[in-house]
Coordinates of C-alpha atoms in Angstrom, one line a residue:
M226 CA -21.7 -4.4 -4.3
L227 CA -20.6 -8.4 -4.1
L228 CA -17.2 -8.6 -2.6
N229 CA -16.4 -11.9 -4.4
N230 CA -17.0 -10.2 -7.8
I231 CA -13.5 -8.5 -7.4
P232 CA -10.9 -11.5 -6.8
F233 CA -7.6 -10.7 -4.9
E234 CA -5.4 -13.7 -6.1
A235 CA -2.0 -14.8 -4.7
G236 CA 0.4 -16.4 -7.1
S237 CA 4.1 -16.3 -8.1
L238 CA 5.9 -13.5 -8.8
E239 CA 5.9 -13.9 -12.6
T240 CA 1.8 -13.8 -12.6
M241 CA 1.8 -10.6 -10.7
V242 CA 0.8 -8.2 -13.4
E243 CA -1.7 -10.6 -14.8
R244 CA -3.2 -11.1 -11.4
L245 CA -3.2 -7.2 -10.7
F246 CA -4.9 -6.6 -14.2
K247 CA -7.6 -9.2 -13.5
T248 CA -8.1 -7.4 -10.0
M249 CA -8.2 -3.8 -11.4
N250 CA -10.4 -4.9 -14.7
S251 CA -13.2 -6.0 -12.2
I252 CA -13.2 -2.8 -10.5
E253 CA -12.8 -0.5 -13.5
D254 CA -13.9 -1.9 -17.0
Q255 CA -11.1 -2.3 -19.3
W256 CA -8.8 -1.0 -16.7
S257 CA -5.8 -2.5 -18.4
E258 CA -6.2 -1.1 -21.7
K259 CA -5.4 2.3 -20.4
V260 CA -2.0 1.5 -19.0
E261 CA 1.2 2.3 -21.0
P262 CA 4.8 0.5 -20.5
A263 CA 8.2 2.1 -20.1
S264 CA 10.5 1.9 -22.9
Q265 CA 13.8 -0.4 -22.7
E266 CA 15.4 2.7 -23.0
Q267 CA 13.9 4.5 -20.1
I268 CA 14.6 1.4 -18.0
H269 CA 18.2 1.4 -18.7
A270 CA 18.6 5.2 -18.1
L271 CA 16.6 4.4 -15.1
E272 CA 19.4 1.6 -14.1
E273 CA 22.1 4.2 -14.8
I274 CA 20.8 7.1 -12.7
A275 CA 20.1 4.8 -9.9
G276 CA 23.7 3.4 -10.1
L277 CA 22.7 0.1 -9.9
K278 CA 25.8 -1.7 -11.7
Q279 CA 28.0 0.1 -10.0
Y280 CA 27.0 -1.4 -6.6
G281 CA 26.2 -4.8 -8.0
R282 CA 22.5 -4.6 -7.9
S283 CA 19.6 -4.5 -10.5
I284 CA 16.4 -3.4 -10.9
P285 CA 14.1 -5.7 -8.7
F286 CA 12.1 -8.2 -10.7
A287 CA 8.7 -7.3 -9.1
Y288 CA 9.2 -3.4 -9.9
L289 CA 10.9 -4.3 -13.4
L290 CA 7.4 -6.3 -14.5
F291 CA 5.5 -3.1 -13.2
L292 CA 8.2 -0.7 -15.5
E293 CA 7.6 -3.0 -18.7
E294 CA 3.5 -3.0 -18.3
M295 CA 2.8 0.3 -16.9
G296 CA 6.1 2.5 -16.3
Q297 CA 4.7 5.4 -18.4
N298 CA 1.3 5.3 -17.2
D299 CA -0.1 3.3 -14.5
N300 CA -3.8 4.5 -14.9
G301 CA -3.7 6.0 -11.6
L302 CA -3.1 3.2 -9.5
L303 CA -0.3 4.4 -7.7
E304 CA -1.2 8.3 -8.1
Q305 CA -3.7 7.5 -5.3
E306 CA -1.0 7.7 -2.3
W307 CA -1.5 10.9 -0.2
D308 CA -3.5 13.4 -1.9
G309 CA -3.5 11.8 -5.4
G310 CA -0.6 13.7 -6.7
T311 CA 1.9 10.9 -6.2
E312 CA 4.3 10.7 -9.5
V313 CA 5.5 6.9 -10.7
N314 CA 5.6 8.1 -14.3
I315 CA 8.9 6.9 -15.4
N316 CA 10.0 10.3 -17.2
K317 CA 8.8 12.2 -13.6
I318 CA 11.3 9.7 -11.7
L319 CA 14.3 9.9 -14.2
E320 CA 13.6 13.8 -13.9
D321 CA 13.8 14.1 -9.8
Y322 CA 15.8 11.1 -9.0
L323 CA 19.2 12.5 -8.4
Y324 CA 17.4 15.5 -6.5
Y325 CA 15.4 13.2 -4.2
I326 CA 18.8 10.9 -3.9
D327 CA 20.9 13.6 -2.8
G328 CA 18.6 16.1 -1.2
F329 CA 17.6 13.3 1.4
D330 CA 21.1 11.7 1.7
I331 CA 19.9 8.3 0.7
D332 CA 22.4 5.5 0.4
R333 CA 22.2 4.5 -3.4
K334 CA 23.5 1.0 -2.6
E335 CA 20.5 0.3 -0.6
Y336 CA 17.6 2.3 -1.6
M337 CA 15.8 2.8 -4.9
L338 CA 13.4 5.9 -5.5
F339 CA 10.0 4.9 -7.4
A340 CA 7.5 7.5 -6.1
T341 CA 7.5 11.4 -5.6
H342 CA 5.1 13.9 -4.4
W343 CA 4.8 17.5 -4.4
A344 CA 5.2 18.0 -0.8
E345 CA 8.7 16.1 -1.2
S346 CA 7.3 12.9 0.2
V347 CA 9.1 9.9 -1.5
L348 CA 9.0 6.2 -1.7
F349 CA 11.8 3.6 -1.8
L350 CA 12.4 0.0 -2.4
K351 CA 14.9 -1.2 -0.2
L352 CA 17.6 -3.0 -2.4
G353 CA 19.5 -6.4 -1.7
E354 CA 18.6 -9.9 -2.8
E355 CA 15.0 -9.8 -2.7
E356 CA 13.0 -9.9 -6.4
N357 CA 10.2 -8.4 -4.4
P358 CA 11.7 -5.7 -2.1
P359 CA 9.8 -3.9 0.5
V360 CA 8.8 -0.4 0.4
Y361 CA 10.3 2.5 2.6
F362 CA 9.1 6.1 3.8
N363 CA 11.3 8.2 5.8
G364 CA 13.0 5.1 6.5
K365 CA 10.1 3.4 8.1
L366 CA 8.6 0.1 6.5
F367 CA 5.8 1.6 4.7
S368 CA 4.6 -2.0 2.8
G369 CA 5.9 -5.4 3.2
S370 CA 6.8 -5.8 -0.5
F371 CA 6.3 -4.1 -3.7
E372 CA 4.0 -6.7 -5.0
N373 CA 1.9 -6.0 -1.8
Y374 CA 1.9 -2.5 -2.3
L375 CA 0.2 -2.6 -5.7
F376 CA -2.6 -4.8 -4.6
Q377 CA -2.9 -2.7 -1.3
M378 CA -3.3 0.1 -3.8
A379 CA -6.1 -2.0 -5.9
F380 CA -7.8 -2.6 -2.6
R381 CA -8.0 1.4 -2.0
K382 CA -9.5 1.9 -5.5
M383 CA -12.1 -0.7 -4.8
E384 CA -13.1 1.1 -1.2
R385 CA -13.0 4.3 -3.0
T386 CA -15.2 3.1 -5.9
Q387 CA -17.5 0.3 -5.0
F388 CA -19.4 1.1 -1.8
L389 CA -22.0 3.6 -0.9
Y390 CA -20.6 4.7 2.5
Q391 CA -17.2 4.8 4.3
I392 CA -16.5 5.6 7.6
E393 CA -12.5 6.5 9.0
L394 CA -11.4 6.3 12.4
N395 CA -8.0 7.7 13.6
T396 CA -5.4 8.5 16.3
S397 CA -2.7 10.7 17.0
P398 CA 0.5 8.9 17.3
N399 CA 0.2 9.7 21.1
G400 CA -2.9 8.2 21.1
F401 CA -2.0 5.0 19.6
C402 CA 1.0 5.0 22.0
D403 CA -1.8 5.2 24.9
I404 CA -4.1 2.3 23.1
L405 CA -0.5 -0.1 23.2
S406 CA 0.3 1.0 26.8
K407 CA -3.4 -0.3 28.1
K408 CA -2.8 -3.3 25.9
Q409 CA -0.1 -4.5 27.7
H410 CA -2.3 -7.6 29.6
I411 CA -2.3 -8.8 25.6
Q412 CA 0.6 -10.7 24.2
W413 CA 1.9 -9.2 21.4
E414 CA 5.4 -8.5 19.9
K415 CA 4.4 -5.9 16.9
P416 CA 1.4 -3.6 16.9
M417 CA -0.1 -5.4 13.9
Q418 CA -0.3 -8.2 16.1
L419 CA -2.2 -6.9 18.7
I420 CA -4.4 -5.3 15.9
E421 CA -5.3 -8.7 14.4
Y422 CA -5.9 -10.1 18.1
L423 CA -8.3 -7.4 18.8
L424 CA -10.1 -7.8 15.3
E425 CA -10.6 -11.8 15.5
P426 CA -13.9 -11.7 17.1
Y427 CA -15.1 -10.3 13.5
Q428 CA -14.1 -13.3 11.8
L429 CA -12.5 -11.2 8.6
Q430 CA -11.1 -12.8 5.8
K431 CA -7.7 -11.7 5.9
A432 CA -6.1 -10.2 2.4
W433 CA -2.7 -12.2 1.8
F434 CA -1.2 -9.0 0.7
S435 CA -1.8 -7.8 4.7
D436 CA 1.7 -7.2 6.4
E437 CA 3.2 -5.4 9.4
V438 CA 2.0 -2.0 8.6
H439 CA -1.4 -3.0 6.8
F440 CA -4.3 -5.1 7.6
F441 CA -6.8 -5.7 5.0
G442 CA -10.1 -7.5 6.2
I443 CA -13.5 -8.8 4.2
S444 CA -16.5 -9.6 5.5
S445 CA -20.3 -10.6 4.1
E446 CA -21.2 -6.7 4.5
Y447 CA -18.2 -4.7 4.6
I448 CA -14.4 -4.3 4.2
I449 CA -12.0 -2.9 6.8
R450 CA -8.3 -1.3 6.0
V451 CA -6.1 -0.8 9.0
D452 CA -2.8 1.5 8.4
L453 CA 0.0 1.8 11.0
D454 CA 2.2 3.6 8.5
W455 CA 2.0 7.0 10.8
A456 CA -0.4 6.0 13.8
L457 CA -3.8 4.3 13.7
N458 CA -6.0 4.7 10.9
I459 CA -8.9 2.5 10.2
I460 CA -11.6 2.9 6.9
I461 CA -14.3 0.7 6.9
S462 CA -16.9 0.7 3.4
S463 CA -19.9 -0.6 3.2
D464 CA -23.3 -0.6 1.2
K465 CA -25.2 -0.2 4.5
D466 CA -24.8 2.7 6.9
S467 CA -26.5 0.9 9.8
V468 CA -23.4 -1.7 9.5
L469 CA -20.8 1.4 9.8
Q470 CA -22.7 2.7 12.8
K471 CA -22.4 -0.5 14.5
M472 CA -18.8 -1.1 13.6
K473 CA -17.6 2.4 14.4
K474 CA -19.5 2.2 18.2
N475 CA -18.1 -1.3 18.6
L476 CA -14.7 0.0 17.4
V477 CA -14.7 3.1 19.6
H478 CA -15.2 0.8 22.7
L479 CA -12.6 -1.6 21.6
F480 CA -9.9 1.0 21.7
E481 CA -11.5 2.6 24.7
G482 CA -12.8 5.9 22.9
L483 CA -9.1 7.0 21.7
V484 CA -10.1 6.4 18.2
H485 CA -12.4 9.1 16.5

């Protein structure tokens, strides 16, 4: 595929949905025609069950835009998380909201549920002053913002559907700690800074929705995604198997054989 045929445009939050539709329609023809909005009654019901007004909160603007355009059906975009069984349909969120908030002892003043999974993995928005809040999983940062998360999932849709070949390299959490300990001679404060430093020689175009947890890079022959939400996970996609094999060899050497 030609990577520049799929736009990932940055812009104001007000244009988030328009830009997302442009991206997804380039990946899958007429993708946006199949999304369904949540009703205003459902959105108000979510505000009530979340107790937002009680705590002087409101639905964050970025999430509200999502609900108003695709809260009933997002045409599979966010369901890709984990094994594809993630639930973001507003009916399911309303049904499960109190179960997860009470069962996980979540502070309702600080977090808002927006995605669930059959294995009881759940994603929350961190409430506050932000119109575009970060996403949290098990008390840890999962994505730098809700807008980031939407485009990160669009990127994952692209890597799954637009390339002939893909390889994945990863470590256990202990293996990633070993990598970090062996790179102390390099100046870095957060693990993603180290990852970006190590990838600099490859002259990748860094996507604007990269953050402390995820790096998304594009070259002329492949795309790369690095996830640090659990340990170190690297996914490379290309139409050329030879390109992937060369990158695999380079990365195994780069991380001193600790990725496999």
